[in-house]
Coordinates of C-alpha atoms and ligand atoms in Angstrom, one line a residue:
M198 CA -4.0 57.3 -47.3
K199 CA -2.6 60.5 -46.0
A200 CA -3.9 61.7 -42.6
I201 CA -3.2 63.9 -39.7
L202 CA -2.8 61.8 -36.6
F203 CA -1.4 61.9 -33.1
H204 CA 0.1 59.3 -30.7
R205 CA -0.2 61.2 -27.5
H206 CA -2.0 64.2 -26.0
G207 CA -0.4 67.6 -26.1
G208 CA -0.1 70.9 -28.1
P209 CA -0.2 71.3 -31.8
E210 CA 3.3 69.7 -32.1
V211 CA 1.8 66.3 -31.5
L212 CA 0.0 66.4 -34.9
E213 CA 1.7 64.4 -37.6
Y214 CA 1.0 64.3 -41.4
A215 CA 1.6 60.6 -42.1
D216 CA 0.4 57.5 -44.0
F217 CA -2.3 55.4 -42.4
P218 CA -4.3 52.5 -43.7
S219 CA -7.6 53.6 -45.3
P220 CA -10.6 52.4 -43.2
E221 CA -12.8 49.7 -44.6
P222 CA -16.6 50.4 -44.7
G223 CA -18.3 47.9 -42.3
P224 CA -21.8 46.6 -42.7
G225 CA -24.2 49.5 -43.1
E226 CA -21.3 52.0 -43.6
V227 CA -20.1 54.1 -46.5
L228 CA -16.5 55.0 -47.3
I229 CA -16.1 58.7 -48.1
K230 CA -13.3 60.2 -50.1
L231 CA -13.1 63.6 -48.4
E232 CA -12.8 66.9 -50.3
A233 CA -12.9 69.1 -47.2
A234 CA -12.9 69.0 -43.4
A235 CA -13.7 71.7 -40.9
L236 CA -12.1 72.4 -37.6
N237 CA -14.0 72.7 -34.3
R238 CA -12.9 73.6 -30.8
M239 CA -13.6 70.0 -29.8
D240 CA -10.6 69.0 -32.0
L241 CA -8.3 71.0 -29.6
W242 CA -9.9 69.6 -26.5
V243 CA -9.4 66.0 -27.8
R244 CA -5.8 66.8 -28.8
N245 CA -5.1 68.2 -25.3
G246 CA -7.0 65.4 -23.7
W247 CA -9.1 65.3 -20.4
P248 CA -9.2 62.8 -17.5
G249 CA -11.2 59.7 -18.6
L250 CA -10.8 60.2 -22.4
K251 CA -9.5 56.9 -23.8
L252 CA -8.4 56.9 -27.4
E253 CA -7.2 54.2 -29.7
Y254 CA -3.8 55.5 -31.0
P255 CA -3.0 56.8 -33.4
H256 CA -6.0 59.1 -33.3
I257 CA -7.3 61.0 -36.3
P258 CA -9.2 64.2 -35.3
G259 CA -12.0 65.9 -37.0
A260 CA -15.8 65.8 -36.8
D261 CA -16.8 67.6 -40.0
G262 CA -16.3 66.6 -43.6
A263 CA -17.7 66.5 -47.0
G264 CA -16.8 64.4 -50.0
T265 CA -17.8 61.6 -52.3
I266 CA -18.8 58.1 -51.5
A267 CA -16.0 55.8 -52.7
A268 CA -17.3 52.4 -51.5
L269 CA -20.4 50.8 -49.9
G270 CA -20.4 48.4 -47.0
E271 CA -22.5 45.3 -46.9
G272 CA -26.3 46.0 -46.9
V273 CA -26.2 49.6 -48.0
T274 CA -28.8 50.1 -50.8
D275 CA -29.9 53.7 -50.4
R276 CA -26.5 55.3 -51.4
A277 CA -24.3 55.0 -54.4
V278 CA -20.7 55.2 -55.2
G279 CA -20.1 58.7 -56.6
D280 CA -22.7 60.4 -54.4
R281 CA -21.5 63.7 -52.9
V282 CA -22.3 63.9 -49.2
V283 CA -21.8 65.9 -46.1
I284 CA -21.3 64.1 -42.8
N285 CA -23.4 64.2 -39.6
S286 CA -20.8 63.5 -36.9
N287 CA -23.3 62.7 -34.2
L288 CA -23.1 58.9 -34.1
G289 CA -26.1 57.2 -32.4
C290 CA -26.1 53.4 -32.2
G291 CA -29.4 53.3 -34.2
H292 CA -31.2 50.8 -32.0
C293 CA -31.5 52.0 -28.4
E294 CA -34.8 53.4 -27.2
F295 CA -33.6 57.0 -27.8
C296 CA -32.3 56.3 -31.4
L297 CA -35.6 54.5 -32.2
A298 CA -37.5 57.5 -30.9
G299 CA -35.6 59.8 -33.2
Q300 CA -33.5 61.3 -30.3
D301 CA -30.2 59.9 -31.5
N302 CA -28.2 62.6 -29.7
R303 CA -29.4 61.1 -26.4
C304 CA -28.2 57.6 -27.5
Q305 CA -27.0 55.4 -24.7
N306 CA -23.9 54.5 -26.7
W307 CA -23.2 57.9 -28.2
H308 CA -20.0 58.8 -30.0
L309 CA -18.8 61.9 -31.9
L310 CA -16.7 61.4 -35.0
G311 CA -13.2 62.6 -34.3
E312 CA -13.7 62.4 -30.6
T313 CA -13.8 58.8 -29.6
V314 CA -13.6 57.4 -33.2
R315 CA -11.1 58.3 -35.9
G316 CA -12.3 61.4 -37.8
T317 CA -12.1 63.6 -40.9
Y318 CA -8.5 65.0 -41.0
A319 CA -7.8 62.3 -43.6
E320 CA -8.3 61.3 -47.2
Y321 CA -10.9 58.7 -46.3
V322 CA -13.4 58.1 -43.5
A323 CA -16.0 55.4 -43.0
V324 CA -19.4 56.2 -41.3
P325 CA -22.8 54.6 -41.1
A326 CA -24.8 55.4 -44.3
R327 CA -27.5 57.1 -42.2
Q328 CA -24.9 59.7 -41.2
V329 CA -24.6 61.3 -44.6
Y330 CA -26.7 63.9 -46.3
P331 CA -26.7 64.5 -50.1
L332 CA -24.7 67.3 -51.4
P333 CA -25.6 68.9 -54.8
D334 CA -22.9 68.8 -57.5
D335 CA -22.2 72.5 -57.3
A336 CA -22.1 72.8 -53.5
D337 CA -18.8 74.0 -51.9
P338 CA -17.5 71.2 -49.8
H339 CA -15.8 73.7 -47.4
M340 CA -19.1 75.5 -46.8
A341 CA -20.9 72.2 -46.2
A342 CA -18.3 70.8 -43.9
A343 CA -18.0 74.1 -42.0
A344 CA -21.8 74.2 -41.5
A345 CA -22.4 70.7 -40.4
L346 CA -21.6 70.5 -36.7
V347 CA -22.3 74.1 -35.7
F348 CA -25.5 74.6 -37.6
H349 CA -26.8 71.2 -36.4
T350 CA -26.0 72.1 -32.8
A351 CA -27.5 75.6 -33.0
W352 CA -30.7 74.3 -34.8
H353 CA -31.3 71.6 -32.2
S354 CA -30.8 74.1 -29.3
L355 CA -32.8 77.1 -30.7
I356 CA -35.6 75.3 -32.7
T357 CA -36.0 71.8 -31.4
R358 CA -35.2 72.4 -27.7
G359 CA -35.7 76.2 -27.4
N360 CA -38.9 76.3 -29.4
L361 CA -37.9 79.8 -30.8
R362 CA -40.9 81.6 -32.2
P363 CA -41.3 84.5 -34.8
G364 CA -41.3 87.8 -33.0
E365 CA -39.3 86.7 -30.0
S366 CA -36.0 88.4 -28.9
V367 CA -32.8 86.4 -28.6
L368 CA -29.5 87.5 -26.9
I369 CA -26.4 85.7 -28.1
V370 CA -23.5 85.8 -25.7
G371 CA -20.4 85.8 -27.9
A372 CA -20.1 87.1 -31.4
S373 CA -17.7 84.9 -33.4
G374 CA -17.7 81.2 -32.4
G375 CA -19.1 78.8 -34.9
V376 CA -22.2 77.9 -33.0
N377 CA -22.9 81.5 -32.1
T378 CA -22.5 82.7 -35.7
A379 CA -24.9 79.9 -36.8
S380 CA -27.3 80.9 -34.0
I381 CA -27.6 84.4 -35.3
Q382 CA -28.5 83.1 -38.8
I383 CA -31.0 80.6 -37.5
A384 CA -32.6 83.1 -35.1
K385 CA -33.0 85.6 -37.9
Y386 CA -34.4 82.9 -40.2
A387 CA -37.0 82.0 -37.4
G388 CA -38.2 85.6 -37.4
A389 CA -36.5 86.7 -34.1
T390 CA -34.9 90.0 -33.2
V391 CA -31.2 89.3 -32.4
Y392 CA -29.0 91.0 -29.8
V393 CA -25.3 90.0 -29.8
V394 CA -22.8 90.8 -27.1
G395 CA -19.2 90.5 -28.4
S396 CA -15.7 91.1 -27.2
S397 CA -14.3 93.3 -30.0
P398 CA -15.5 95.5 -32.9
E399 CA -14.1 93.0 -35.4
K400 CA -16.1 90.2 -34.0
L401 CA -19.2 92.3 -33.8
A402 CA -18.7 93.3 -37.4
L403 CA -19.0 89.6 -38.3
A404 CA -22.2 89.3 -36.2
D405 CA -23.5 92.4 -38.1
L406 CA -22.7 90.7 -41.4
M407 CA -24.6 87.6 -40.2
G408 CA -27.7 89.7 -39.6
A409 CA -27.7 90.6 -35.9
D410 CA -30.0 93.5 -35.2
Y411 CA -28.3 95.0 -32.1
L412 CA -24.6 94.8 -31.2
I413 CA -23.2 95.3 -27.7
D414 CA -19.4 95.7 -27.2
R415 CA -18.5 93.9 -24.0
S416 CA -15.2 95.9 -23.7
A417 CA -17.2 99.1 -23.6
E418 CA -20.1 97.8 -21.6
P419 CA -18.9 95.1 -19.2
N420 CA -22.3 95.1 -17.5
W421 CA -24.1 94.1 -20.7
A422 CA -27.1 92.6 -18.9
K423 CA -28.0 96.1 -17.8
T424 CA -27.6 97.4 -21.4
V425 CA -29.9 94.7 -22.6
Y426 CA -32.4 95.4 -19.9
R427 CA -32.4 99.1 -20.9
M428 CA -32.6 98.3 -24.6
T429 CA -35.7 96.2 -24.0
N430 CA -37.5 98.8 -21.8
K431 CA -36.7 96.8 -18.7
R432 CA -38.4 93.7 -20.0
G433 CA -35.4 91.5 -20.9
V434 CA -35.1 89.1 -23.8
D435 CA -37.2 85.9 -24.4
V436 CA -34.2 83.7 -25.0
V437 CA -30.5 83.9 -24.1
V438 CA -28.0 81.7 -26.0
D439 CA -25.1 81.3 -23.5
N440 CA -22.4 78.8 -24.5
V441 CA -19.8 80.5 -22.3
G442 CA -21.3 79.4 -18.9
T443 CA -19.4 81.7 -16.6
T444 CA -21.6 84.4 -18.0
F445 CA -24.8 82.8 -16.6
P446 CA -25.2 85.4 -13.8
L447 CA -25.4 88.2 -16.5
S448 CA -27.6 86.0 -18.7
F449 CA -30.1 85.5 -15.9
R450 CA -30.4 89.3 -15.5
A451 CA -30.8 89.8 -19.2
A452 CA -33.6 87.3 -19.6
R453 CA -37.3 88.3 -19.2
K454 CA -39.5 86.7 -16.6
G455 CA -40.2 83.2 -18.0
G456 CA -37.2 83.4 -20.3
R457 CA -35.2 80.5 -21.6
I458 CA -31.5 80.1 -21.2
L459 CA -30.1 77.8 -23.9
T460 CA -26.7 76.2 -23.5
V461 CA -24.7 73.8 -25.6
G462 CA -21.3 74.4 -24.1
N463 CA -19.0 76.2 -21.7
T464 CA -16.2 78.0 -23.4
G465 CA -15.6 79.9 -20.1
G466 CA -15.0 76.7 -18.1
P467 CA -17.3 74.1 -16.7
K468 CA -17.9 75.2 -13.1
F469 CA -19.3 78.5 -11.8
E470 CA -21.7 79.7 -9.2
I471 CA -25.3 80.6 -10.0
D472 CA -27.7 82.6 -7.9
N473 CA -30.8 80.4 -7.6
R474 CA -33.0 83.4 -6.7
F475 CA -33.0 84.4 -10.3
V476 CA -34.1 81.0 -11.5
F477 CA -37.2 80.7 -9.5
A478 CA -38.1 84.4 -9.0
K479 CA -37.9 85.0 -12.8
H480 CA -39.4 81.6 -13.8
L481 CA -36.3 80.9 -15.8
S482 CA -35.8 77.6 -17.8
I483 CA -32.2 76.4 -18.4
I484 CA -32.3 74.2 -21.4
G485 CA -29.2 72.1 -22.2
S486 CA -28.5 70.1 -25.3
T487 CA -25.6 68.7 -27.3
M488 CA -25.5 68.1 -31.1
G489 CA -28.8 67.3 -32.8
T490 CA -30.9 64.5 -34.3
L491 CA -30.9 63.0 -37.8
A492 CA -34.1 65.0 -38.5
D493 CA -32.5 68.3 -37.3
F494 CA -29.5 67.6 -39.6
A495 CA -31.7 67.2 -42.6
A496 CA -33.8 70.2 -41.8
V497 CA -30.9 72.6 -41.2
M498 CA -28.6 71.3 -44.1
E499 CA -31.5 71.7 -46.5
L500 CA -31.6 75.4 -45.6
V501 CA -27.8 75.8 -45.6
L502 CA -27.5 74.2 -49.1
A503 CA -30.4 76.4 -50.4
G504 CA -28.4 79.4 -49.3
K505 CA -31.0 80.5 -46.7
L506 CA -28.4 80.2 -43.9
K507 CA -25.0 81.7 -44.5
V508 CA -21.8 80.1 -43.4
A509 CA -18.9 82.3 -42.3
L510 CA -15.6 80.9 -43.7
D511 CA -12.3 82.1 -42.3
R512 CA -9.4 80.4 -44.2
A513 CA -8.7 77.0 -45.8
F514 CA -5.4 75.2 -45.1
P515 CA -4.1 72.1 -47.0
L516 CA -4.5 68.9 -45.0
K517 CA -0.8 68.7 -44.3
D518 CA -0.9 72.1 -42.6
A519 CA -3.5 71.1 -40.1
R520 CA -1.1 72.1 -37.3
A521 CA -1.1 75.7 -38.5
A522 CA -4.9 75.5 -38.9
Q523 CA -5.3 74.4 -35.3
E524 CA -2.8 77.1 -34.1
R525 CA -5.0 79.7 -35.8
L526 CA -8.1 78.3 -34.1
E527 CA -6.3 78.3 -30.8
S528 CA -5.3 81.9 -31.2
G529 CA -8.9 83.0 -31.5
Q530 CA -8.0 85.3 -34.4
Q531 CA -10.3 83.6 -36.9
L532 CA -13.5 85.1 -38.2
G533 CA -15.7 82.2 -39.2
K534 CA -14.8 78.6 -39.7
I535 CA -11.4 77.2 -40.5
T536 CA -11.3 74.4 -43.0
L537 CA -8.9 71.9 -44.5
S538 CA -8.6 71.2 -48.2
I539 CA -8.1 67.4 -48.7
E540 CA -8.7 67.0 -52.4
E541 CA -10.2 69.3 -54.9
R542 CA -12.3 67.5 -57.5
Ligands
LIG23 ZN1 -28.7 54.7 -29.6

């Protein structure tokens, strides 16, 4: 098969478009002929590498993908060759105490497709059959692939962990990243009022298009916590979605007493200082999570495929141009998700 692979960590130049043997579906797995893959920031981190990350080279990046089942591994009876599917990249082992309790994103032997196992920048990928969700015949594979990881992550954080309720107010720190864009849609669907703080008018325009109620331009209002405080009549918001991390000091100020700070990442860097006085004096809860469960994936993909949650798509590149696609993601110029066309039906 054709695939994008790399033999060492580095910049976009380490990516090669090359031939690589197609994977074989093992017991309980399905082989998927991919139509589309979607890029995530994680792809760049894996390519760059970090201390302790051990990959089997050559590595194939990519967590997100949608396509058609091309072959079944031993023992798979609930899927059929020809079924169109979208992949849930959160790979639990299926048999530890957490997987058995339906908390597969807390699995003791957890993997993410494209991170520690070969991923979706390829014509074929093999995954456990439980990792695929059915895709209607008329569904756009780019939309489905682009939705999967970010909507799954945002749903688990806001709904399952964050317990977001109708009538609550949510502040989202960052206007254009995939998880943040999905969070706007999910918070609106849940009946919340949504505030978004963004770095530029273009990015805020996307947040507006996704349904945000109040837009705050960080370049004009660097102390946006004060702005939120003023906009909420000195109450603060019920929930802050902060996947930047270094912005926690401002998020603590913007939250109401008893507010929840939800975090699934740290695009601003992993380490920063916090002022603990805010945490106890304001009764704050900091709620972390990563990815989501099988049940979350089914719940959120049903809404995406029914058109109740909109997916912002930036641009699609042919598989062979994955390097240009990653360069665009790295530049931060994209508005919405970047995808790869692998094969059109
Ligand atoms: Zn497990």
